[in-house]
PDB file of C-alpha atoms and ligand atoms in Angstrom:
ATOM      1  CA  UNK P 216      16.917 118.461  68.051  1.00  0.00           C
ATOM      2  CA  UNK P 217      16.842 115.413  65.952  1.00  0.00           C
ATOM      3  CA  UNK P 218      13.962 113.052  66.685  1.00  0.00           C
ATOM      4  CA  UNK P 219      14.289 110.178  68.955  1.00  0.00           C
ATOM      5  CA  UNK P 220      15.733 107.015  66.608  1.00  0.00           C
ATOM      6  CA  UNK P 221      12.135 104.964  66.187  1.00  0.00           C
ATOM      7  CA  UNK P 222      14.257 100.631  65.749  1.00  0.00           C
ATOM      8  CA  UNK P 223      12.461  97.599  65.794  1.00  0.00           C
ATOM      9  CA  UNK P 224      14.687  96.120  68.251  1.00  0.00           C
ATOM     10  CA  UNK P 225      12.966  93.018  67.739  1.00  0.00           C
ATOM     11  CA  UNK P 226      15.030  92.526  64.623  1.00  0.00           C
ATOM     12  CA  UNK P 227      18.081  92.001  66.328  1.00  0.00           C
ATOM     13  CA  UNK P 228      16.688  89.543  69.611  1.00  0.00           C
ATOM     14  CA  UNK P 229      14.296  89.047  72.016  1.00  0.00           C
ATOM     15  CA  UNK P 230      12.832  91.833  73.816  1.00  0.00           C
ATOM     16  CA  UNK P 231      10.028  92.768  76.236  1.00  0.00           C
ATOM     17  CA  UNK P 232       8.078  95.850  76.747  1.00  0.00           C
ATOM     18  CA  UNK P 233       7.865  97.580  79.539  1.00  0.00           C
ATOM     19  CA  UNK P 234       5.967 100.726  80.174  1.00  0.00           C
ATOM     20  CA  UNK P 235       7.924 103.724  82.774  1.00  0.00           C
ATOM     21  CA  UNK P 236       5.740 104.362  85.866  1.00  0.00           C
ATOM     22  CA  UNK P 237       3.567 107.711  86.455  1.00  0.00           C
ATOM     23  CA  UNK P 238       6.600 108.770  88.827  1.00  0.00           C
ATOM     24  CA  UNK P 239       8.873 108.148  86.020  1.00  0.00           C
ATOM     25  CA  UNK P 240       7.522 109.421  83.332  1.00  0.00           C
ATOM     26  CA  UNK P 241       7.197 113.087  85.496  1.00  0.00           C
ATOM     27  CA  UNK P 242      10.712 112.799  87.014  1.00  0.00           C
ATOM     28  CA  UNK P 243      12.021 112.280  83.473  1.00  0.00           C
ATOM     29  CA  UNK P 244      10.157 114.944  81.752  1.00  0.00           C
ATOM     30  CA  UNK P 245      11.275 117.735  84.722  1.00  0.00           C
ATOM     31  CA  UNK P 246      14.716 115.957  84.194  1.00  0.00           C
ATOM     32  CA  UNK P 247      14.821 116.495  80.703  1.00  0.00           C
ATOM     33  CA  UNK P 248      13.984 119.870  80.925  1.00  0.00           C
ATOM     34  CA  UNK P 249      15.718 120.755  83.558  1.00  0.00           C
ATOM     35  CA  UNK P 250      19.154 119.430  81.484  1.00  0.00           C
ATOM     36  CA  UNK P 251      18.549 121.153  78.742  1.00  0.00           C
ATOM     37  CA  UNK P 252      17.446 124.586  80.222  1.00  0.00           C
ATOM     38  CA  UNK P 253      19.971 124.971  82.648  1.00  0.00           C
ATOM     39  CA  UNK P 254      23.853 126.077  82.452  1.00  0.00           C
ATOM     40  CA  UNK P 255      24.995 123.030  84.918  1.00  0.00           C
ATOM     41  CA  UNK P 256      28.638 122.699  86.692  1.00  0.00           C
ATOM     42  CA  UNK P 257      29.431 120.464  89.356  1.00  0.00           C
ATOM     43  CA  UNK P 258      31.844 121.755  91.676  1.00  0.00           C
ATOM     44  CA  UNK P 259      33.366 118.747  93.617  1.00  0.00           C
ATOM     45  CA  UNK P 260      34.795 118.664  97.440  1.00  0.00           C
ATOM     46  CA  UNK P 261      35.798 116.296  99.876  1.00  0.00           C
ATOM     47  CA  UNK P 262      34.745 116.979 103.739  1.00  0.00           C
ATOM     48  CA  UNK P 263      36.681 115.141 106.533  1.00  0.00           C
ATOM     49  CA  UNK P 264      34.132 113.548 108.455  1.00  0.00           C
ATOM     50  CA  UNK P 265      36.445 111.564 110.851  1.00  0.00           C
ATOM     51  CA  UNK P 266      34.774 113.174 113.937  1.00  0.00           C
ATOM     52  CA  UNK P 267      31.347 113.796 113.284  1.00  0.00           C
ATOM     53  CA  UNK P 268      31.386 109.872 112.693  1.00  0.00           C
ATOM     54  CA  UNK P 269      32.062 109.066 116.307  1.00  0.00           C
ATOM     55  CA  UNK P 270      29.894 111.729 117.098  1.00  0.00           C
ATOM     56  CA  UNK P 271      26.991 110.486 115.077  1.00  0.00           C
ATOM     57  CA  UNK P 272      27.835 106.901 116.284  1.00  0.00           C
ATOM     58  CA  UNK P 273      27.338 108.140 120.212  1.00  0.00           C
ATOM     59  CA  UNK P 274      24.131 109.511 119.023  1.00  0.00           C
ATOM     60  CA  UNK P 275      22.529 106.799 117.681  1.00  0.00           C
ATOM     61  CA  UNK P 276      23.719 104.453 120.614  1.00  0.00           C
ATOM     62  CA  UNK P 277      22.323 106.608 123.028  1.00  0.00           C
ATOM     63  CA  UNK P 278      18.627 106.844 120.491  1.00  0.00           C
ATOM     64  CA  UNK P 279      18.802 103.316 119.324  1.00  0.00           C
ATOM     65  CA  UNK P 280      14.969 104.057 118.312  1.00  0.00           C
ATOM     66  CA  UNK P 281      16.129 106.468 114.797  1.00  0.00           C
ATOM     67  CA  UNK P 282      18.190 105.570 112.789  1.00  0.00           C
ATOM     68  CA  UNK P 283      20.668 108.582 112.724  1.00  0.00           C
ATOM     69  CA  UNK P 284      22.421 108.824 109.346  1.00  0.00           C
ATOM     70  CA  UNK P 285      24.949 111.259 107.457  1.00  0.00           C
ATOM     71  CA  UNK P 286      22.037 113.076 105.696  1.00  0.00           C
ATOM     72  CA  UNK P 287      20.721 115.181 108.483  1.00  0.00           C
ATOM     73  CA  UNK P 288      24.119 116.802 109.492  1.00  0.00           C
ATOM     74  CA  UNK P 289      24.292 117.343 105.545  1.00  0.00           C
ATOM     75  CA  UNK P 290      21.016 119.223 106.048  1.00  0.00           C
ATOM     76  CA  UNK P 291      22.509 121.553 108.329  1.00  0.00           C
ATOM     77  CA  UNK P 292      25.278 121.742 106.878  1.00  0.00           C
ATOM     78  CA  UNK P 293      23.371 122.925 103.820  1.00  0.00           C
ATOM     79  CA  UNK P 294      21.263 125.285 106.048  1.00  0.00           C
ATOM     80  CA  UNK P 295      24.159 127.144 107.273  1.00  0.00           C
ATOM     81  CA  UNK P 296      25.790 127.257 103.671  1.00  0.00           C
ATOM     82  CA  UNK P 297      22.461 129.028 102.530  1.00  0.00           C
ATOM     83  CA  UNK P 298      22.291 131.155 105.058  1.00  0.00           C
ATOM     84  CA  UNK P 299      26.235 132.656 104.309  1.00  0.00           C
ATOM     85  CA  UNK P 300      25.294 132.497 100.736  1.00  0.00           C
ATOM     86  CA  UNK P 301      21.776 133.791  99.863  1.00  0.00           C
ATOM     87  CA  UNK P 302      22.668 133.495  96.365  1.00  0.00           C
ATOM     88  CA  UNK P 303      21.833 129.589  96.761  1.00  0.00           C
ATOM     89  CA  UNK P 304      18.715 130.082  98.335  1.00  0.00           C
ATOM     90  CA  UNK P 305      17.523 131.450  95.696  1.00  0.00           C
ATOM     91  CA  UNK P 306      14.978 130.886  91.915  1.00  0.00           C
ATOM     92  CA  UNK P 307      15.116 132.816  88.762  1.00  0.00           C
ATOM     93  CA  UNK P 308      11.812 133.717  88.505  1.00  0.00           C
ATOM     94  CA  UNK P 309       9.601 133.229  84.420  1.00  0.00           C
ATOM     95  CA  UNK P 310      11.475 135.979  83.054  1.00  0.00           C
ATOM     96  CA  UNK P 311      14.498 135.070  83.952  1.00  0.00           C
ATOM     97  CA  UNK P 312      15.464 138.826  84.599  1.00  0.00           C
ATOM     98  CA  UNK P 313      14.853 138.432  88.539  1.00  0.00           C
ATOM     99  CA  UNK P 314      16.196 136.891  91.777  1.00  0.00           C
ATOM    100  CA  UNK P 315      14.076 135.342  94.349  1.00  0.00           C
ATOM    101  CA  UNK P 316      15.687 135.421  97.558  1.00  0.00           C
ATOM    102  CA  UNK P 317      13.823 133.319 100.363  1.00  0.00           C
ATOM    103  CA  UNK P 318      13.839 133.380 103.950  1.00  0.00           C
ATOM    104  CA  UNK P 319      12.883 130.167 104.669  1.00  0.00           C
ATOM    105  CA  UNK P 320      14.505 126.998 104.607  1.00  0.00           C
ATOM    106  CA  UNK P 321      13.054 123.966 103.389  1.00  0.00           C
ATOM    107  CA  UNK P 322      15.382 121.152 101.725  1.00  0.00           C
ATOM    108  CA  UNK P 323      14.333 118.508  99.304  1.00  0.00           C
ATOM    109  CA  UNK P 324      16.074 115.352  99.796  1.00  0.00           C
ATOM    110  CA  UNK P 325      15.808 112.973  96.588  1.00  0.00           C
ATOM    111  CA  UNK P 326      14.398 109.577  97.784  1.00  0.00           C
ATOM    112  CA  UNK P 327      14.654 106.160  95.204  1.00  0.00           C
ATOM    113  CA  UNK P 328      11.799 104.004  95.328  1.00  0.00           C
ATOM    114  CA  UNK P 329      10.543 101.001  93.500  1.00  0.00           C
ATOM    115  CA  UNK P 330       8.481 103.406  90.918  1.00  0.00           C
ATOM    116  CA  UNK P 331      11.258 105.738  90.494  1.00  0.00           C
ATOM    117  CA  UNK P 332      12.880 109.095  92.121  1.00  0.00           C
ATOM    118  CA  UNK P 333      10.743 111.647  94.355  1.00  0.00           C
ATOM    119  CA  UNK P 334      11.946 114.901  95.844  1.00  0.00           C
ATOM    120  CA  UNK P 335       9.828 114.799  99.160  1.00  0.00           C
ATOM    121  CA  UNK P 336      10.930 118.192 101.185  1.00  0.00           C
ATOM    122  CA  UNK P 337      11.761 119.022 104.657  1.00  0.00           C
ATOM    123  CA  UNK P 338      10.772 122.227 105.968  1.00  0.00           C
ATOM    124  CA  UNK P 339      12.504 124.484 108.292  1.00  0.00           C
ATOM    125  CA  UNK P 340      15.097 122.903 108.743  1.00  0.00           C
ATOM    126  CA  UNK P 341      17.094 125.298 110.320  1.00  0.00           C
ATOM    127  CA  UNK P 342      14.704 125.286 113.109  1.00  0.00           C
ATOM    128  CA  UNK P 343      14.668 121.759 113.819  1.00  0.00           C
ATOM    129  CA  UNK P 344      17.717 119.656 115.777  1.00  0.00           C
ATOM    130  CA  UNK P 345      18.984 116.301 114.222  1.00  0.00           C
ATOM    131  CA  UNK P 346      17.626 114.050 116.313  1.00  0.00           C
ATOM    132  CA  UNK P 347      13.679 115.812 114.782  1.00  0.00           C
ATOM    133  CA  UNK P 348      15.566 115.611 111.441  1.00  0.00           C
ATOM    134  CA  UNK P 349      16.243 111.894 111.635  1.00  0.00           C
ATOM    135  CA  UNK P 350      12.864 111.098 112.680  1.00  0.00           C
ATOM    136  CA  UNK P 351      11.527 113.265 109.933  1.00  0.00           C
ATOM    137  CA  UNK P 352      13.412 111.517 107.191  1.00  0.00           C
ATOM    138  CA  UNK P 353      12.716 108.308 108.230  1.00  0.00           C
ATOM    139  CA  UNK P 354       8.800 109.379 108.179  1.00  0.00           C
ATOM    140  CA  UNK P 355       8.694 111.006 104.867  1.00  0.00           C
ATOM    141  CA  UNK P 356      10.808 108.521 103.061  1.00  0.00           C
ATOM    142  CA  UNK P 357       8.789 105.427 104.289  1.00  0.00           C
ATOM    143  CA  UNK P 358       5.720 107.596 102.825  1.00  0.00           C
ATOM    144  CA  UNK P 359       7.756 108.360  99.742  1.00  0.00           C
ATOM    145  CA  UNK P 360       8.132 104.427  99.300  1.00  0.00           C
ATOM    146  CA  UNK P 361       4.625 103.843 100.140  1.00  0.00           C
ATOM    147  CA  UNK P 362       3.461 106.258  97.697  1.00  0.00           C
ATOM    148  CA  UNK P 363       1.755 108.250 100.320  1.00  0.00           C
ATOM    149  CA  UNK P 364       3.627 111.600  99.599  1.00  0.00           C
ATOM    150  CA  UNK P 365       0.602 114.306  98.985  1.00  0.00           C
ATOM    151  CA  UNK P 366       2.065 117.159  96.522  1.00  0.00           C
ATOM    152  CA  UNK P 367       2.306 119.877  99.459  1.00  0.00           C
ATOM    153  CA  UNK P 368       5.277 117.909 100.735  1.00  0.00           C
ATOM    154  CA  UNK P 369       7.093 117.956  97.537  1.00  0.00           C
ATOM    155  CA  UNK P 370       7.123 121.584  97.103  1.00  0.00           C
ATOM    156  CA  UNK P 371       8.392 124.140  98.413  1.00  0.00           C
ATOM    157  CA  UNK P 372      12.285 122.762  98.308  1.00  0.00           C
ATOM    158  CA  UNK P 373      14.774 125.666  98.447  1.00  0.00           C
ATOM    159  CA  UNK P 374      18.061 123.250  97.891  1.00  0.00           C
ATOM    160  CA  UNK P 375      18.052 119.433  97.320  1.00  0.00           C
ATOM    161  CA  UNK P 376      20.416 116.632  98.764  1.00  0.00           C
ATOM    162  CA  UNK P 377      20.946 113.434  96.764  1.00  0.00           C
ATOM    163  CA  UNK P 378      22.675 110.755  98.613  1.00  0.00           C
ATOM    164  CA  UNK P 379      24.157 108.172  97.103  1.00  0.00           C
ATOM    165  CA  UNK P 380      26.441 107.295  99.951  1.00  0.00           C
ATOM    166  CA  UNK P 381      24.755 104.182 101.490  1.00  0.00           C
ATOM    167  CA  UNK P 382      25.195 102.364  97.704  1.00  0.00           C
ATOM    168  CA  UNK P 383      28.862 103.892  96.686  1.00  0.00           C
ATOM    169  CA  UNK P 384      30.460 105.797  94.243  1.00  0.00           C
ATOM    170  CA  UNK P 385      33.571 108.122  94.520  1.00  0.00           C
ATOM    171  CA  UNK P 386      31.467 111.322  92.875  1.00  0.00           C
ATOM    172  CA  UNK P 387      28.467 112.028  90.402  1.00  0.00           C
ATOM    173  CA  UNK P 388      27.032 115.258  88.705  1.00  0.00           C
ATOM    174  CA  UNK P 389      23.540 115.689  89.966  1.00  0.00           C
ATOM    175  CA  UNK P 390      20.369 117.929  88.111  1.00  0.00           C
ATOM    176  CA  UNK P 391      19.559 121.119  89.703  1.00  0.00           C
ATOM    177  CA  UNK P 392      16.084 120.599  90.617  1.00  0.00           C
ATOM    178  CA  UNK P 393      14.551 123.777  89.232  1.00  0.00           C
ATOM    179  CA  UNK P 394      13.487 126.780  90.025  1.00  0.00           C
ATOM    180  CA  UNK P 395      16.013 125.483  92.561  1.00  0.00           C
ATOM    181  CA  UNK P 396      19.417 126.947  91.720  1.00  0.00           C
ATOM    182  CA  UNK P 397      21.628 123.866  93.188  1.00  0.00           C
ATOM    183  CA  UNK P 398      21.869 120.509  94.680  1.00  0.00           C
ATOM    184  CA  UNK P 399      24.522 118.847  96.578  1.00  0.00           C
ATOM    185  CA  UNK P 400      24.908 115.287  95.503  1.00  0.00           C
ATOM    186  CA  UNK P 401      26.863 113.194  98.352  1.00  0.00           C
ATOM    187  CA  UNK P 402      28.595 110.118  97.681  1.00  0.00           C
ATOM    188  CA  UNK P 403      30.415 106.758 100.124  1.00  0.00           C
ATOM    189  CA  UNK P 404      32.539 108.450 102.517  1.00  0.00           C
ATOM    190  CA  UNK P 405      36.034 106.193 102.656  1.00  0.00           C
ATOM    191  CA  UNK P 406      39.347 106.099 104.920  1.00  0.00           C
ATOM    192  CA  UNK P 407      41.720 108.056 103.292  1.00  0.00           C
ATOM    193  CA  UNK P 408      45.181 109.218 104.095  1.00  0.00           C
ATOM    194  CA  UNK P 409      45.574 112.453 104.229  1.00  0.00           C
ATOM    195  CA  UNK P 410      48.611 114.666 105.148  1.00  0.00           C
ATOM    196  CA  UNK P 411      48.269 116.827 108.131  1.00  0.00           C
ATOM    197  CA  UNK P 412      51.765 118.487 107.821  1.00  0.00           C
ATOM    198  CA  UNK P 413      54.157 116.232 108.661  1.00  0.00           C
ATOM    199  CA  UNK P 414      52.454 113.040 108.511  1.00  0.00           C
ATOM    200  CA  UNK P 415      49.744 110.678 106.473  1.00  0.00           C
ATOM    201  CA  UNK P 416      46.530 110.313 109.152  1.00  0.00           C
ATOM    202  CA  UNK P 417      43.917 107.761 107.961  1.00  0.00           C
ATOM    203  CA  UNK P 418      40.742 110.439 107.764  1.00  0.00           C
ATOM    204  CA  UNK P 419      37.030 108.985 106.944  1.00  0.00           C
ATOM    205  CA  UNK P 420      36.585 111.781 103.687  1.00  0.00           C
ATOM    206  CA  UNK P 421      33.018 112.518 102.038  1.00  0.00           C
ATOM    207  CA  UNK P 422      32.509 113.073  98.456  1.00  0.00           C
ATOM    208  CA  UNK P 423      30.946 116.228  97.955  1.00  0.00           C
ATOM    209  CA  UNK P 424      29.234 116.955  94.419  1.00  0.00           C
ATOM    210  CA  UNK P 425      27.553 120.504  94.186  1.00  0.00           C
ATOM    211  CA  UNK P 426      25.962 121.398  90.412  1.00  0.00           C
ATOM    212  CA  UNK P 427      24.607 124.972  90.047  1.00  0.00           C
ATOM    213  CA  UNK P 428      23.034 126.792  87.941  1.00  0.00           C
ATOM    214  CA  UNK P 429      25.674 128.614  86.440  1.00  0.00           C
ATOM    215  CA  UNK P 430      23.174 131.726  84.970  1.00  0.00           C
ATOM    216  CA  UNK P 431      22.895 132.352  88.701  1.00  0.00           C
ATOM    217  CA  UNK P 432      25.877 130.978  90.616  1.00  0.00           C
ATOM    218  CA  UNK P 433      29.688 131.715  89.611  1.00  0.00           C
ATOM    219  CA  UNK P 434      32.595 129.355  90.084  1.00  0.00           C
ATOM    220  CA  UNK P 435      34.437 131.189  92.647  1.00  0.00           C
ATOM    221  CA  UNK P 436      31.095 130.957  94.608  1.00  0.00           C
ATOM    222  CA  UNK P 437      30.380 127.770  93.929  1.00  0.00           C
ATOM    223  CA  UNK P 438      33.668 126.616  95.241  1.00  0.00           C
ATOM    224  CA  UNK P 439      33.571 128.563  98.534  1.00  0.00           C
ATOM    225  CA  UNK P 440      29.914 127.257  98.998  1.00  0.00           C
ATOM    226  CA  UNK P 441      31.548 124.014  98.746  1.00  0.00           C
ATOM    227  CA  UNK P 442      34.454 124.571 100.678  1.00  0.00           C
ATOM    228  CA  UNK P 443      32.146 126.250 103.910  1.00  0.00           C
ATOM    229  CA  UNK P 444      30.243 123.100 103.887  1.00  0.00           C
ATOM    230  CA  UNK P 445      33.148 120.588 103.978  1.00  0.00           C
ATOM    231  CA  UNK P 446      34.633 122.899 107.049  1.00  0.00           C
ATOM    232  CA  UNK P 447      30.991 122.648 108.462  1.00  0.00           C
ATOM    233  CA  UNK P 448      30.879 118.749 108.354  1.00  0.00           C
ATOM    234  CA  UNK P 449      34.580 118.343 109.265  1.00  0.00           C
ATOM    235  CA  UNK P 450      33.908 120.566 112.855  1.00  0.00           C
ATOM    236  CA  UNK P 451      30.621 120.131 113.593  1.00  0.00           C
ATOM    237  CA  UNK P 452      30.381 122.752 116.211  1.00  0.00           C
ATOM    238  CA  UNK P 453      30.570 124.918 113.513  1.00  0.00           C
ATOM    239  CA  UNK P 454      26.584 124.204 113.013  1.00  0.00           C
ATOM    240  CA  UNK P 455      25.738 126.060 116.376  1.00  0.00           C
ATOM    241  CA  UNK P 456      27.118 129.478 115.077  1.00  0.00           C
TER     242      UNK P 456
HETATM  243  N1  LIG Y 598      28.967 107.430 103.241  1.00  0.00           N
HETATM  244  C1  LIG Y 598      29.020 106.229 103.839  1.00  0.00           C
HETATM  245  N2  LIG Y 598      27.942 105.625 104.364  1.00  0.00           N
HETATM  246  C2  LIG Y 598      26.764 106.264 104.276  1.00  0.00           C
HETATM  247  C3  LIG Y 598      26.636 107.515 103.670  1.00  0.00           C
HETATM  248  C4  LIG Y 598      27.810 108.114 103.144  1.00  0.00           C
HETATM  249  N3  LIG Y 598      27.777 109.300 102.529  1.00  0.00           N
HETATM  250  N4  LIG Y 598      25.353 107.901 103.718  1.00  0.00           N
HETATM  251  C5  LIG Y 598      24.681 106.916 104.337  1.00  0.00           C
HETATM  252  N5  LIG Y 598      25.534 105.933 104.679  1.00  0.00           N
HETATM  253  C6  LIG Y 598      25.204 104.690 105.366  1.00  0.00           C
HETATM  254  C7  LIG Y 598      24.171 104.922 106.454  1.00  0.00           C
HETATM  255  O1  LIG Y 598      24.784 105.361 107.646  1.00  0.00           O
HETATM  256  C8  LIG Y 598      23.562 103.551 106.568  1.00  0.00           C
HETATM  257  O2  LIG Y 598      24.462 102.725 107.306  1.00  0.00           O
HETATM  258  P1  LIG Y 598      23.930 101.556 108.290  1.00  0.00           P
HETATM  259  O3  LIG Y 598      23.050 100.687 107.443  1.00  0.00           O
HETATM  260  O4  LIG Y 598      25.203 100.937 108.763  1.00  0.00           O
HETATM  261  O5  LIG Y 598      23.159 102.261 109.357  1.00  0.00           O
HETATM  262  C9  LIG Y 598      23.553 103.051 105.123  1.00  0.00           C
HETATM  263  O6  LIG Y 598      24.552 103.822 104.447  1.00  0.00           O
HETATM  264  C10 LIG Y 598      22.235 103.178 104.397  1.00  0.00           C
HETATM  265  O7  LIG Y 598      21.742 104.497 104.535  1.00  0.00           O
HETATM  266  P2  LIG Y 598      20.317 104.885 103.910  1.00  0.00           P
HETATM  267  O8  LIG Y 598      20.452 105.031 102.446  1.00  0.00           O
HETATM  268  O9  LIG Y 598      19.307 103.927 104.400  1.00  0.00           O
HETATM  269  O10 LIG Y 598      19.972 106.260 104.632  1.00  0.00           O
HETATM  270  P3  LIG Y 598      20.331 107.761 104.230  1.00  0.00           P
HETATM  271  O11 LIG Y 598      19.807 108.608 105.323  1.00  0.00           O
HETATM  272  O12 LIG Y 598      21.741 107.913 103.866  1.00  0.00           O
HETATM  273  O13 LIG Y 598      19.477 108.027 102.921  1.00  0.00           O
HETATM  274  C11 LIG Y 598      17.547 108.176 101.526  1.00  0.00           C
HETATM  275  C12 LIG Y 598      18.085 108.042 102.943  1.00  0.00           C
HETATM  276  C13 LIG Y 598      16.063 108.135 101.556  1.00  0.00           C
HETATM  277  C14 LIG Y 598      18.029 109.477 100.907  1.00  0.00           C
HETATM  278  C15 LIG Y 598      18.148 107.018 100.691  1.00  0.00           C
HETATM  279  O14 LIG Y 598      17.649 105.802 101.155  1.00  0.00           O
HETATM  280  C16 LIG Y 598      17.900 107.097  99.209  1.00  0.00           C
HETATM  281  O15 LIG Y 598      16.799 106.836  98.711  1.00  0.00           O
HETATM  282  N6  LIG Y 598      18.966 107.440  98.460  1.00  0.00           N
HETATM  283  C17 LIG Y 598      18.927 107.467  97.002  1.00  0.00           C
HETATM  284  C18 LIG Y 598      18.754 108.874  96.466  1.00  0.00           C
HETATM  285  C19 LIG Y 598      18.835 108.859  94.969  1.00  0.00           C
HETATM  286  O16 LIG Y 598      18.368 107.948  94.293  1.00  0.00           O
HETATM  287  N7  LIG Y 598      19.477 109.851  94.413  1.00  0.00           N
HETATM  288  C20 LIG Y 598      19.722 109.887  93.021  1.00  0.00           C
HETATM  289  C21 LIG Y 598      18.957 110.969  92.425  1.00  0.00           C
HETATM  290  S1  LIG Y 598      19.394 111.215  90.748  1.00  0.00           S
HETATM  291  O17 LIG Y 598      18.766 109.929  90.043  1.00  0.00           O
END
C-alpha cells in the first residue's frame, strides 16, 4: 500500500487539530483490518414489518416503563436465522483452514456514542423474551454511553446488528465484525406500496443490509439467510417455532 499522503493543510486555510478518542482509535484499527482482510458482500432485503409494528406498539403501551424498539425482534429474528443456518454462527479460526461452529448465541449490537462506536454484546439471546431484551439494551447501551462497558461484555458476539433506523437511510454496507462471519445492518423502515396480487397496499418495509464474509458464506446462502429473516420479521409468530 502506498503511504498515507503526509499535507500541511495549513497551507490552504485554517485548521484545528483534533486528536481521535481511545475508542476510536481501536474501532478504526479493527475496522481497518477487518476491510482489508475480509472478502465482504452485502446482500440487501426488505422485510414487511406492517404487523409486527402494531404489535410492538401494543407492547410498549401495555410496558410504558421500556422502551420497546425494532432491534430486539431483529435479535430474534437473527437468532432463529442462525440457528437454520449454522454456517453464520460461525469464525474461521488463525489458520484459516477451520470452521468454528458455536452453540451459543450471543449478539453484538453496535452502539454510537459521543467517543465513537462500541460493540457491547447480548448473550443468550435465544433464551431470553423481548420484553428481557428491551430492558437489556436499554441497560447496556446507557453503560456503553457512560463508558462503563467492562471488556467481558464486548466479547463473545456470535453475529452483530447495526441499526441505523432511528437516524435514516434507505441501505448501507456494514463491516463484518471479525472472527464474526456477518452482520446485519438495518436501516428507516418507510410506507411503501407494494403489490399483493391484484392491488398496491401501503406496507411499513425495513431495509435489510447483510455483509458476509464471502471466504465462508456463499451468495445463494447469503440471500436465503436474508430472505428467512425478512419472512421472520414480516410474521412474527414465526419466532416461536
Ligand atoms: N425504522 C424506523 N424507526 C426505527 C427503526 C427502524 N429500523 N429502528 C428504530 N426506530 C425508531 C425507534 O422505534 C425509536 O422511535 P421513538 O423515538 O418513536 O420511540 C427511534 O427510532 C430511536 O430509536 P433508538 O435509536 O433510540 O433505539 P434502537 O433500539 O433502534 O437503537 C442503539 C439502539 C443503541 C442501537 C442506537 O441508539 C444506536 O446507537 N444506533 C447507532 C448504531 C451505529 O452507529 N451503527 C453504525 C455502525 S458502523 O459505523
Amino acid at each position: 500500500l502506498l503511504p498515507w499522503p503526509k499535507v500541511d493543510f495549513a497551507k490552504f486555510g485554517p485548521i484545528e487539530e483534533k486528536p481521535l478518542s481511545r475508542i476510536q482509535k481501536i474501532s478504526g484499527a479493527n475496522l481497518a483490518r477487518n476491510w482489508v482482510m475480509i472478502p465482504h458482500v452485502t446482500q440487501h432485503e426488505e422485510a414487511d414489518i406492517t404487523e409486527l409494528e402494531a404489535f410492538r406498539k401494543q407492547l410498549g403501551a401495555e410496558h410504558k416503563e421500556l422502551k420497546i424498539t425494532p432491534l430486539v425482534f431483529q435479535m430474534k429474528a437473527a437468532v432463529a436465522a442462525l440457528k437454520a443456518f449454522p454456517q453464520f454462527n460461525a469464525s474461521l479460526d488463525e489458520s484459516g483452514e477451520k470452521l468454528i461452529l458455536k452453540k451459543y448465541f450471543h449478539i453484538g449490537i453496535a452502539v454510537d456514542t459521543p467517543d465513537g462506536l462500541v460493540v457491547p454484546v447480548i448473550r443468550d439471546v435465544d433464551k431470553k423474551g423481548l420484553l428481557d431484551l428491551a430492558r437489556e439494551l436499554a441497560e447496556i447501551s446507557k453503560k456503553a454511553r457512560e463508558k462503563k462497558l467492562g471488556p467481558n461484555e464486548m466479547s463473545g458476539g456470535c453475529f452483530s446488528i447495526s441499526s441505523l433506523g432511528g437516524i435514516g437511510g434507505t441501505a448501507f454496507t456494514p463491516i463484518v465484525n471479525a472472527p464474526e462471519v456477518a452482520i446485519l445492518g438495518v436501516s428507516k423502515a418507510q410506507m411503501k406500496p407494494v403489490w399483493n396480487g391484484s392491488e398496491f397496499v401501503p406496507r411499513l418495509m425495513l431495509p435489510l443490509s447483510l455483509s458476509y464474509d464471502h471466504r465462508v458464506i456463499d451468495g445463494a446462502l447469503a440471500a436465503r439467510f436474508a430472505a428467512f429473516l425478512a419472512r421472520q420479521l414480516g410474521d412474527i409468530r414465526r419466532l416461536l417455532l
